Coordinates of C-alpha atoms in Angstrom, one line a residue:
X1 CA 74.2 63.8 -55.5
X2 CA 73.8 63.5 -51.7
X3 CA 74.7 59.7 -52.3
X4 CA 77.8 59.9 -54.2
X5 CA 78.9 62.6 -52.0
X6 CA 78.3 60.6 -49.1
X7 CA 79.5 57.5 -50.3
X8 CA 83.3 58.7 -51.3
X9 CA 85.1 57.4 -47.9
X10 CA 88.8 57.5 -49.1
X11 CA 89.4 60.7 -49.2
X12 CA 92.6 62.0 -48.2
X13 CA 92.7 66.0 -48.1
X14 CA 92.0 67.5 -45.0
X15 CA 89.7 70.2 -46.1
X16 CA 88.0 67.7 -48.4
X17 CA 87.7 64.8 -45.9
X18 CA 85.6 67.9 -43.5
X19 CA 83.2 68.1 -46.4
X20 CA 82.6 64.7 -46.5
X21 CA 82.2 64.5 -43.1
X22 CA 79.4 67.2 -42.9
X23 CA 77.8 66.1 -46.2
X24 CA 77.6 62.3 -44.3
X25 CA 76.6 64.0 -40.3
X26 CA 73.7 65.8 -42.7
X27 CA 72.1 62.9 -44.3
X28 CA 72.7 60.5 -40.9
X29 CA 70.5 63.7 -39.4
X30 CA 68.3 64.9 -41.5
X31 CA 68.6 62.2 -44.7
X32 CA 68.7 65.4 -47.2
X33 CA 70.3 68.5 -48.0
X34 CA 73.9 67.0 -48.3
X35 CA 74.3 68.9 -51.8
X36 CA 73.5 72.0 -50.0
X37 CA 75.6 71.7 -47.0
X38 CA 78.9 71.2 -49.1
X39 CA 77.5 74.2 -51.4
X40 CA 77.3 77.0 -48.6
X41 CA 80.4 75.2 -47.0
X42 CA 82.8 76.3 -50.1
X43 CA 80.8 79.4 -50.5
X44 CA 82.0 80.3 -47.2
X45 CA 85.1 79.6 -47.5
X46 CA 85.0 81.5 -50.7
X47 CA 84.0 84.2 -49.5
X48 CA 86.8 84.5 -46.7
X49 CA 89.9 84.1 -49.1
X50 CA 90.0 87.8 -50.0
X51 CA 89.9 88.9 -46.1
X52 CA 92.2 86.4 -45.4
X53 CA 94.6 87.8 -48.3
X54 CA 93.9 91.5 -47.0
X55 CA 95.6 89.9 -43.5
X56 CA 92.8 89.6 -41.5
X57 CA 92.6 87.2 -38.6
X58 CA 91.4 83.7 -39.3
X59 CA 90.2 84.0 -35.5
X60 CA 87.9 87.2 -36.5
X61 CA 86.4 85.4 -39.4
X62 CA 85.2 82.5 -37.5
X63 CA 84.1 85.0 -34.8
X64 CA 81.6 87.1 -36.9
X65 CA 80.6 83.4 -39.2
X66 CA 79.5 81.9 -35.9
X67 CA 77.5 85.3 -35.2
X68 CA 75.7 85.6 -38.5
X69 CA 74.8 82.0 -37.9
X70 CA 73.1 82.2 -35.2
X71 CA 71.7 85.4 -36.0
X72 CA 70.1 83.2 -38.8
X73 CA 68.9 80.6 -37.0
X74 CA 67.2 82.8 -34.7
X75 CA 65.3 84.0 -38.2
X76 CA 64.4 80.5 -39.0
X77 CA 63.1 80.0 -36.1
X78 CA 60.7 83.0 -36.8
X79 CA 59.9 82.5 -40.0
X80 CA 59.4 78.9 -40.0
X81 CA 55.5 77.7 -40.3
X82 CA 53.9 75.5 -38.0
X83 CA 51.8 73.1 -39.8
X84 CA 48.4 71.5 -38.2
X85 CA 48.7 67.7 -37.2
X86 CA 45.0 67.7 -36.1
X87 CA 43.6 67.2 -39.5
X88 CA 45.1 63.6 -41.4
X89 CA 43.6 64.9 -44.5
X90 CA 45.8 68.2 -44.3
X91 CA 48.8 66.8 -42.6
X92 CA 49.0 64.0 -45.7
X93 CA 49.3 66.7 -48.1
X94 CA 51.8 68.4 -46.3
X95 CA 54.2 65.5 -46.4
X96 CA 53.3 64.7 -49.9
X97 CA 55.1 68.4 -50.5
X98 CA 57.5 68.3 -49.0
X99 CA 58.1 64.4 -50.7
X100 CA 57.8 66.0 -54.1
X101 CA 60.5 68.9 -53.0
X102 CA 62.8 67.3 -52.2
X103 CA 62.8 65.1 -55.3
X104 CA 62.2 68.2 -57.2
X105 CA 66.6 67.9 -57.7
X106 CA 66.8 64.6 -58.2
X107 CA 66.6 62.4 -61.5
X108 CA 62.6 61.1 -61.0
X109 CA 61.4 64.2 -61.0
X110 CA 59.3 63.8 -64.0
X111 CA 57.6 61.0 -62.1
X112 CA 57.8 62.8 -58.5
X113 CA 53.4 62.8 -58.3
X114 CA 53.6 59.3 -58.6
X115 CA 57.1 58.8 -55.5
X116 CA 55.4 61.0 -53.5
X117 CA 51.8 59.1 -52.9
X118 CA 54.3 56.5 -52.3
X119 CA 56.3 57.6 -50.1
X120 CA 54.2 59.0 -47.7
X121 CA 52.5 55.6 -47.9
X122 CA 55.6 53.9 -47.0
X123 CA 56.2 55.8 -43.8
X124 CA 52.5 56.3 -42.8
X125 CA 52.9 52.4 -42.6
X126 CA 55.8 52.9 -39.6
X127 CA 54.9 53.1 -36.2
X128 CA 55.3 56.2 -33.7
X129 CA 59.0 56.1 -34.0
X130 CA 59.5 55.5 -37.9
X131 CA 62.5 52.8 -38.0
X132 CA 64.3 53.5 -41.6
X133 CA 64.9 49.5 -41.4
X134 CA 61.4 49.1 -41.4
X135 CA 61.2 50.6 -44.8
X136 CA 62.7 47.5 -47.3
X137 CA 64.1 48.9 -50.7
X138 CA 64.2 45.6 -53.2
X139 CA 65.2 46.3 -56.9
X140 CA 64.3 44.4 -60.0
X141 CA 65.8 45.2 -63.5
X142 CA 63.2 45.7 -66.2
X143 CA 60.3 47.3 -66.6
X144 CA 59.4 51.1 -66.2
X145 CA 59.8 53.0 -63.3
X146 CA 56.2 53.3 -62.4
X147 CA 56.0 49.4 -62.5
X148 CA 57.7 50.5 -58.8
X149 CA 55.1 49.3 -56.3
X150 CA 54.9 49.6 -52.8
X151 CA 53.7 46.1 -50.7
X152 CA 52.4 46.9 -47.2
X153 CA 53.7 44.2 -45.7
X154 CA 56.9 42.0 -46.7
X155 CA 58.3 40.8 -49.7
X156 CA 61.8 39.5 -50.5
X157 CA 63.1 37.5 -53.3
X158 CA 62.4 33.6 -53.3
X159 CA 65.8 32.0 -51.7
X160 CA 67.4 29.0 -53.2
X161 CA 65.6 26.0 -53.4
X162 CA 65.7 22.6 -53.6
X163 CA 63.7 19.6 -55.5
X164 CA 60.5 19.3 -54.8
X165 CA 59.9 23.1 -53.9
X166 CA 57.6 22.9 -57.4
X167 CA 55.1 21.0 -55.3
X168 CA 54.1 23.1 -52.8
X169 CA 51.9 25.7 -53.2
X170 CA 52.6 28.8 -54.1
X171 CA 49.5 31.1 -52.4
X172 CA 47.7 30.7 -48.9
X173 CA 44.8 32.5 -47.2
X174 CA 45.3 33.2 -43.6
X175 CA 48.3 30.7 -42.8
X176 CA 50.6 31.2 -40.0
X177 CA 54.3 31.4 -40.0
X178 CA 56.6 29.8 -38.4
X179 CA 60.9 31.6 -38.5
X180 CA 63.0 29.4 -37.7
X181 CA 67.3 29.5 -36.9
X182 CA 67.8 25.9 -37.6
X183 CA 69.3 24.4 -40.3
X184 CA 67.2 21.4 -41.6
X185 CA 69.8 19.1 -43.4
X186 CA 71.9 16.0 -43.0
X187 CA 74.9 17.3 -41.7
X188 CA 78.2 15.7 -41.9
X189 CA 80.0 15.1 -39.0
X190 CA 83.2 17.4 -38.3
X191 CA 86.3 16.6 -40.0
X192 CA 87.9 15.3 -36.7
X193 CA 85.0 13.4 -35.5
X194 CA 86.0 9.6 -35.1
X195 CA 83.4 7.0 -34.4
X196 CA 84.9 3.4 -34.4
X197 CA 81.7 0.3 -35.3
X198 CA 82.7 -3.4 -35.6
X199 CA 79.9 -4.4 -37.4
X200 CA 77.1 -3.2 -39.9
X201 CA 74.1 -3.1 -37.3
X202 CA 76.1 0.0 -35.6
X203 CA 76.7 2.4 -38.2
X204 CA 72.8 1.6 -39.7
X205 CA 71.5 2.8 -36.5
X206 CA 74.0 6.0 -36.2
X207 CA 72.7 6.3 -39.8
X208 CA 69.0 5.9 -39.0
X209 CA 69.6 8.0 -35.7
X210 CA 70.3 10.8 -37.8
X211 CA 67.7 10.4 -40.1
X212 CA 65.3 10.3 -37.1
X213 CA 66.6 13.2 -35.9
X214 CA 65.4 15.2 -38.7
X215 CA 62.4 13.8 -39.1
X216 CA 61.1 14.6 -35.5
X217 CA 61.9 18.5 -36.3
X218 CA 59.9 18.3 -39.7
X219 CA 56.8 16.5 -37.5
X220 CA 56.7 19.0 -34.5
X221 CA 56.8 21.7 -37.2
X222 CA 53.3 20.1 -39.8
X223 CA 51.9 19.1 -36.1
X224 CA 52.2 22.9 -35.3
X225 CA 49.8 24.2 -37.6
X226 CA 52.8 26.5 -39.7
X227 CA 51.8 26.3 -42.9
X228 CA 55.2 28.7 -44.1
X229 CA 58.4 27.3 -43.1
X230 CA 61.4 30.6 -43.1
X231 CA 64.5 29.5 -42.0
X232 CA 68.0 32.0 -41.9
X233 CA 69.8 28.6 -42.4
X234 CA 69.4 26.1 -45.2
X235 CA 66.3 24.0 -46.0
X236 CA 67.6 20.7 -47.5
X237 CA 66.2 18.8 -49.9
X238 CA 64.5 16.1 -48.0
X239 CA 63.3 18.8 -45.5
X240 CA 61.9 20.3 -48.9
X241 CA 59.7 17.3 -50.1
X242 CA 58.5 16.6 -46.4
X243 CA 57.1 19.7 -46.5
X244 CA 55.7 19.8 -50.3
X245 CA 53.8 16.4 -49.3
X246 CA 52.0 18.2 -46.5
X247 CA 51.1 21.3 -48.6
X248 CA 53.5 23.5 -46.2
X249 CA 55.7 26.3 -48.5
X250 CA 59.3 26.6 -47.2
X251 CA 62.2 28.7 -47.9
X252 CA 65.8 28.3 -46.2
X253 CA 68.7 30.7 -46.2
X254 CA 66.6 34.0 -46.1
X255 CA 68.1 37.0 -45.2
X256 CA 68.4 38.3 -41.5
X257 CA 66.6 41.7 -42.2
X258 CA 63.9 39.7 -44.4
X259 CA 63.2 37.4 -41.3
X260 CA 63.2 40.3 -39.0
X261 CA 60.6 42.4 -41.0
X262 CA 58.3 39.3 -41.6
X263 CA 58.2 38.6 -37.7
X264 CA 57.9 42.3 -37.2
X265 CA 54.9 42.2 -39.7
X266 CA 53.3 39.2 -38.6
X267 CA 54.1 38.8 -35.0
X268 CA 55.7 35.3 -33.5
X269 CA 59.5 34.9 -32.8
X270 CA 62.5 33.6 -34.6
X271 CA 63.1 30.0 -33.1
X272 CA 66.6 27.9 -32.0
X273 CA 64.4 24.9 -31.6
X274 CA 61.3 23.2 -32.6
X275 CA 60.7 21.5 -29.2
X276 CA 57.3 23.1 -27.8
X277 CA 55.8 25.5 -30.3
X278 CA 53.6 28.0 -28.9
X279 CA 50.7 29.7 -30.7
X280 CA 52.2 32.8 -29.5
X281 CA 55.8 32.0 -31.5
X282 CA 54.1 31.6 -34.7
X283 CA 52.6 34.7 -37.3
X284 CA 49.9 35.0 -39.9
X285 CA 49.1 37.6 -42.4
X286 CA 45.8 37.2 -44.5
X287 CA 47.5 36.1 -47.6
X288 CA 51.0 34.6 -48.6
X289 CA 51.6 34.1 -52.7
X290 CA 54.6 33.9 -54.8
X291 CA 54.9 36.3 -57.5
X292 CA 57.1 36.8 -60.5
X293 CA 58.5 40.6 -60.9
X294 CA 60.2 41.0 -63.9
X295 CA 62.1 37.6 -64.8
X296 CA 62.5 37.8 -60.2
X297 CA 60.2 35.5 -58.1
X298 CA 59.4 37.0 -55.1
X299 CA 57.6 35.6 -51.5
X300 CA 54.8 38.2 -50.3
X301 CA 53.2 38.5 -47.2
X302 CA 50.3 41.2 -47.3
X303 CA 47.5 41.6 -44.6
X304 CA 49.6 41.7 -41.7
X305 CA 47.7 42.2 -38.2
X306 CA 50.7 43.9 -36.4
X307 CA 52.0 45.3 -40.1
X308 CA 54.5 48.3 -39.4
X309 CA 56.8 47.6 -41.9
X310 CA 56.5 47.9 -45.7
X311 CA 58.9 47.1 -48.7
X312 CA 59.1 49.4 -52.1
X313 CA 59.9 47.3 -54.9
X314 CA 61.8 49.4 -57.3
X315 CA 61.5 48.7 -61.5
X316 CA 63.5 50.5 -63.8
X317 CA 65.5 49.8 -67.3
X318 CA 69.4 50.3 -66.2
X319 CA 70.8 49.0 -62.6
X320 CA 72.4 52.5 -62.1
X321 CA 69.5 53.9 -62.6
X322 CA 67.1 52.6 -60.2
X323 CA 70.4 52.6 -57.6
X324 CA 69.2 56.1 -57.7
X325 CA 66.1 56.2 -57.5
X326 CA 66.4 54.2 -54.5
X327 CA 69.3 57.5 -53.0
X328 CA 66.4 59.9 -54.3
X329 CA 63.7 57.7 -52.5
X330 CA 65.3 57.5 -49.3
X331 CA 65.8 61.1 -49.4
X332 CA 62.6 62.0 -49.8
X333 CA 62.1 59.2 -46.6
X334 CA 64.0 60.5 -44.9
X335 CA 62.1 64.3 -45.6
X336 CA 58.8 63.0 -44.9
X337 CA 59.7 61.1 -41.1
X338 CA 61.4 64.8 -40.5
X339 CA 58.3 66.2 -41.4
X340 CA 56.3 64.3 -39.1
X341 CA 58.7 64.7 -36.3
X342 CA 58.7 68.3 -36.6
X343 CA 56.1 69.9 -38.2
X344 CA 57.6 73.2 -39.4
X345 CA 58.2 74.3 -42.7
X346 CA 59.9 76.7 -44.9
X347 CA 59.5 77.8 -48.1
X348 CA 62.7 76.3 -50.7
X349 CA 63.2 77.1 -54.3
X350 CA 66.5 79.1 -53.0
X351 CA 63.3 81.6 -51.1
X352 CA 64.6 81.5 -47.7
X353 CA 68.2 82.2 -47.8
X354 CA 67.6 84.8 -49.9
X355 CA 65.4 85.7 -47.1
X356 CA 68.2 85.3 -44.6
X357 CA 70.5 87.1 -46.8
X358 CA 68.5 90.1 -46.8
X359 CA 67.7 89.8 -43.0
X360 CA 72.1 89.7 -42.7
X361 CA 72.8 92.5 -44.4
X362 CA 70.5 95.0 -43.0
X363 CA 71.5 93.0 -39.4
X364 CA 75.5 93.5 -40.6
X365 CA 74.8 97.5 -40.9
X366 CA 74.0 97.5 -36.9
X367 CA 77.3 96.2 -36.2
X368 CA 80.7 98.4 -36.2
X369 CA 84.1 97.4 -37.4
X370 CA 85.8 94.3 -39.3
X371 CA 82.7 92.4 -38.8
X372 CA 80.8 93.9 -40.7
X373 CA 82.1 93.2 -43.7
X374 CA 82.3 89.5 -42.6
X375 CA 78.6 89.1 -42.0
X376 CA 77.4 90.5 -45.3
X377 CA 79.9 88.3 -47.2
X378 CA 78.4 85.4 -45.2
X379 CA 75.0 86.8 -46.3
X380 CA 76.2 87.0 -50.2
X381 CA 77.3 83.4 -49.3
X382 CA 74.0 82.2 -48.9
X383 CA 72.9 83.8 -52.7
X384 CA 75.2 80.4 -53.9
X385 CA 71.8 78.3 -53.4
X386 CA 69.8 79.6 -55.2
X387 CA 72.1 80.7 -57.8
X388 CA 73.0 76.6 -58.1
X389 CA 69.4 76.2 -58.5
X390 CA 69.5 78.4 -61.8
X391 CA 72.7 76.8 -63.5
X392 CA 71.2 73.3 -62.5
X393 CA 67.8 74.6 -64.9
X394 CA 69.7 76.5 -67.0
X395 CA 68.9 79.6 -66.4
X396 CA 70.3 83.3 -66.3
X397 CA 71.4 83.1 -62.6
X398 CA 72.3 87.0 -62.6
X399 CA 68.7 88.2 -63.6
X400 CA 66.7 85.6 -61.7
X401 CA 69.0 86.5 -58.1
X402 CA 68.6 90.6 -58.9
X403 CA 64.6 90.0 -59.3
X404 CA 64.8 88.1 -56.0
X405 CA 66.8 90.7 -54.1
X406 CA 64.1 93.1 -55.3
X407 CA 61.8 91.1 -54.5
X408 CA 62.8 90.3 -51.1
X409 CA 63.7 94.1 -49.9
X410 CA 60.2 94.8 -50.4
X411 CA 58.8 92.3 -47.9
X412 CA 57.6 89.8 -49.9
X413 CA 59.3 87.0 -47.6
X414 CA 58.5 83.6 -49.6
X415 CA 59.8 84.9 -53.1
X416 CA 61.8 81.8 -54.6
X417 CA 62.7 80.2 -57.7
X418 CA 60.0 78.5 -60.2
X419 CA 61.5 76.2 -62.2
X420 CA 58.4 75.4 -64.5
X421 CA 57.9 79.5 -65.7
X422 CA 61.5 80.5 -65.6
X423 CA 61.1 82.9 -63.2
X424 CA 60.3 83.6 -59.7
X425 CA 57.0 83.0 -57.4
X426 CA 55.7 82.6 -54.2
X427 CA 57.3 79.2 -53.2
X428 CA 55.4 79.5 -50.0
X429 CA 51.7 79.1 -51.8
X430 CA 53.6 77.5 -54.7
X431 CA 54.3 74.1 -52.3
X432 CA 57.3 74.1 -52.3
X433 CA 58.5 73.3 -48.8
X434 CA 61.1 72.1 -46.6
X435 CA 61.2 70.9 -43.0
X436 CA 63.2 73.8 -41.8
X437 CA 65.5 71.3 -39.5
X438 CA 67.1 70.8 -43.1
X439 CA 68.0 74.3 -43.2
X440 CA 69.1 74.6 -39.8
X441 CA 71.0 71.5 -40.1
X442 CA 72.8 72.5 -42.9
X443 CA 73.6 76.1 -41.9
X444 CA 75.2 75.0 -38.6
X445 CA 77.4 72.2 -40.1
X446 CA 78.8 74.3 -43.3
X447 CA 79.6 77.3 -40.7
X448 CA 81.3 74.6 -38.3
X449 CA 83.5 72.9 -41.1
X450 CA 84.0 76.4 -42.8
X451 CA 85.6 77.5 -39.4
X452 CA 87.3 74.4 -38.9
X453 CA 89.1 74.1 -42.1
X454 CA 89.6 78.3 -41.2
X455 CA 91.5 78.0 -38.1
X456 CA 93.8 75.5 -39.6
X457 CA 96.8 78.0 -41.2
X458 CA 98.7 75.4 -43.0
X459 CA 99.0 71.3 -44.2
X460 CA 102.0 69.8 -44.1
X461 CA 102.1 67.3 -47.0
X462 CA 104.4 64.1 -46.5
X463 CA 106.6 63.7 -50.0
X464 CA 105.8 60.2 -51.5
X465 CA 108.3 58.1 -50.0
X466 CA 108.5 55.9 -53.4
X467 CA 109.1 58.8 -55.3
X468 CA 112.3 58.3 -57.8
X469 CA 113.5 60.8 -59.7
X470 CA 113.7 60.6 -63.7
X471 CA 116.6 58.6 -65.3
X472 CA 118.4 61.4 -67.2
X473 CA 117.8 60.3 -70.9
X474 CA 119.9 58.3 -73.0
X475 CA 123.2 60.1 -74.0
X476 CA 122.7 63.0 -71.7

């Protein structure tokens, strides 16, 4: 899975450690595809060891590699479709496929009608650039997985509170928002702080001082109009009743990516000080209510005028579980802001390397000597993809890739896998497409790391230092 694959950071072997590396620089670029990356990266390599046995230069390998891929890319770039952007109705559907493709692999597949609508919702929310951090992923144990809804707008799970938060209401219509970087509580002083009184009147009015203190910040705040209180920092109790006699809902200690997705969503700023409130630093949404999810209460802010931020909050029975579905769903995120970026597809389903493996081999035939023989075992290489995609279904990989290669010689371009009949179909009217950045993506970085690992001859290992031999055993 691309995020256990990406997520393994201590690994030590050198060839290993440049899998990793292109399996992570593929889903930082593209989000998806890491699987395949590391797939054509061994397949490669695979493919090498005999010529490298047989004596041939390391130096000639990488030579014709680099040539077959960018005698591929070249075919990508002709073959890839250029879908319409002038039509929403179209362009939606697009991105849905591709959504659903890409979670095609993954382990909510059987629910991949229902991700997809959602997904493409989620990022249609964004604005022109599509921030990822935009997008909030929160996760509640329980339920089923299509209890997962999407909220266009924030929500984050109700912070700590103190007495008195029972009081305050718990939905608004139209309020506005106040964020705030200020922690409203009685402090004590600093341990070294030394303040000498001679008499009772002194330390009542340091007491009543500081008392005032926090009293004047609560006022400005009710006189401002805010009717929801955020703070980063903590909401003390007193702070908390204030506010629950004046009908204001507060929360303290919320998250800095929570406050910075509510002020994205409902405009104002996030406040040092209370002193002169403008209109202008304050938000609103058109409704504010706190909800229970699961046995989870969570704050939600929907309506939001300058909403381009939205949160998915994911349901499921077991906590590894919906820990990926959240890797599949950023994925397929990830997919669908490609997709909108660039708006050419290919067909997947294992159809266009087998494509670009027939399109090598008749290319490797032009081409005289040794590298010849390195350009079609680069194009077999490519056969390992879809030849995954039959073991991962269970299928007979031999008779599905010779139907293919048929297929394929006789110009029928799109020819891929079909899961569903166990056999293979037009993937290009079938839906199932792929940004084709994923495949150029992919395609350079396994040829780069193939020739990387390549050109190195040999590792030299350091002996653990600890190492002690075996005692010799007892009456030897």
């Amino acid at each position: 899975s691309s995020g256990i694959n990406a997520e393994y950071g201590d690994i030590v072997h050198p060839a290993a450690k440049t899998l990793v590396d292109i399996a992570r620089s593929q889903d930082a670029e593209v989000g998806d595809g890491t699987t395949s990356v590391t797939l054509l990266a061994g397949e490669f390599m695979k493919q090498a060891k005999p010529y490298i046995e047989d004596g041939i230069n390391p130096q000639v390998i990488i030579r014709s590699y680099r040539k077959a891929t960018a005698y591929a890319l070249k075919k990508i770039q002709e073959l890839q479709v250029t879908v319409k952007k002038d039509d929403p109705v179209e362009q939606r559907d697009l991105l849905k496929k591709c959504a659903a493709t890409s979670m095609c692999s993954k382990l909510i597949a059987f629910n991949k009608e229902y991700f997809s609508e959602m997904v493409v919702d989620a990022v249609m929310c964004l604005d022109s650039y599509l921030p990822l951090n935009m997008i909030g992923i929160k996760k509640v144990t329980g339920g089923s997985l299509t209890d997962t809804q999407l909220v266009k707008g924030v929500a984050f799970k109700k912070t700590f509170s103190y007495a008195g938060f029972e009081m305050q209401p718990k939905s608004y219509t139209k309020p506005r928002v106040l964020c705030l970087n200020i922690e409203l509580e009685l402090k004590a002083e600093r341990d070294n702080a030394e303040c000498r009184i001679d008499n009772v009147k002194d330390y009542q009015d340091i007491v009543d001082a500081e008392w005032n203190i926090l009293y004047e910040k609560l006022e400005k705040m009710v006189q401002s109009g805010a009717k929801i209180i955020l703070s980063k920092l903590p909401i003390g109790d007193v702070a908390t009743q204030y506010f629950a006699d004046r009908d204001v809902f507060c929360a303290g200690r919320v998250a800095q990516e929570d406050l910075n997705r509510t002020v994205k969503a409902c405009g104002g700023t996030i406040l040092a000080t209370v002193n002169n409130i403008r209109d202008f630093d304050m938000g609103e949404c058109d409704m504010f209510e706190e909800i229970q999810i699961g046995n989870e209460r969570y704050n939600k802010f929907t309506g939001c005028p300058k909403a381009k931020t939205c949160t998915l909050i994911l349901r499921g029975g077991a906590e590894q579980f919906i820990d990926e579905t959240e890797r599949s769903l950023h994925d397929a995120i990830m997919i669908v802001r490609r997709a909108m970026k660039n708006d050419s597809v290919v067909a997947g389903g294992g159809a266009i390397e087998m494509e670009l493996s027939k399109e090598l081999k008749s290319y490797a035939k032009t081409i005289h000597g040794k590298e010849q023989l390195l350009i079609t075992a680069y194009a077999k290489a490519l056969e390992v993809i879809p030849r995954q995609l039959c073991d991962n279904a269970g299928f007979d990989a031999t008779v599905i890739l010779n139907k293919l290669r048929q297929k394929h010689a006789q110009g029928e371009k799109w020819m891929g896998m079909d899961i569903t009949s166990e056999d293979i179909a037009d993937n290009f009217a079938a839906c199932v497409w792929e940004p084709s950045i994923v495949k150029r993506n992919a395609l350079t970085a396994a040829c780069e790391a193939c020739c990387t690992i390549l050109s190195i001859d040999e590792t030299v290992k350091n002996p653990n230092s600890n190492y002690k031999p075996p005692k010799p055993m007892p009456g030897m």
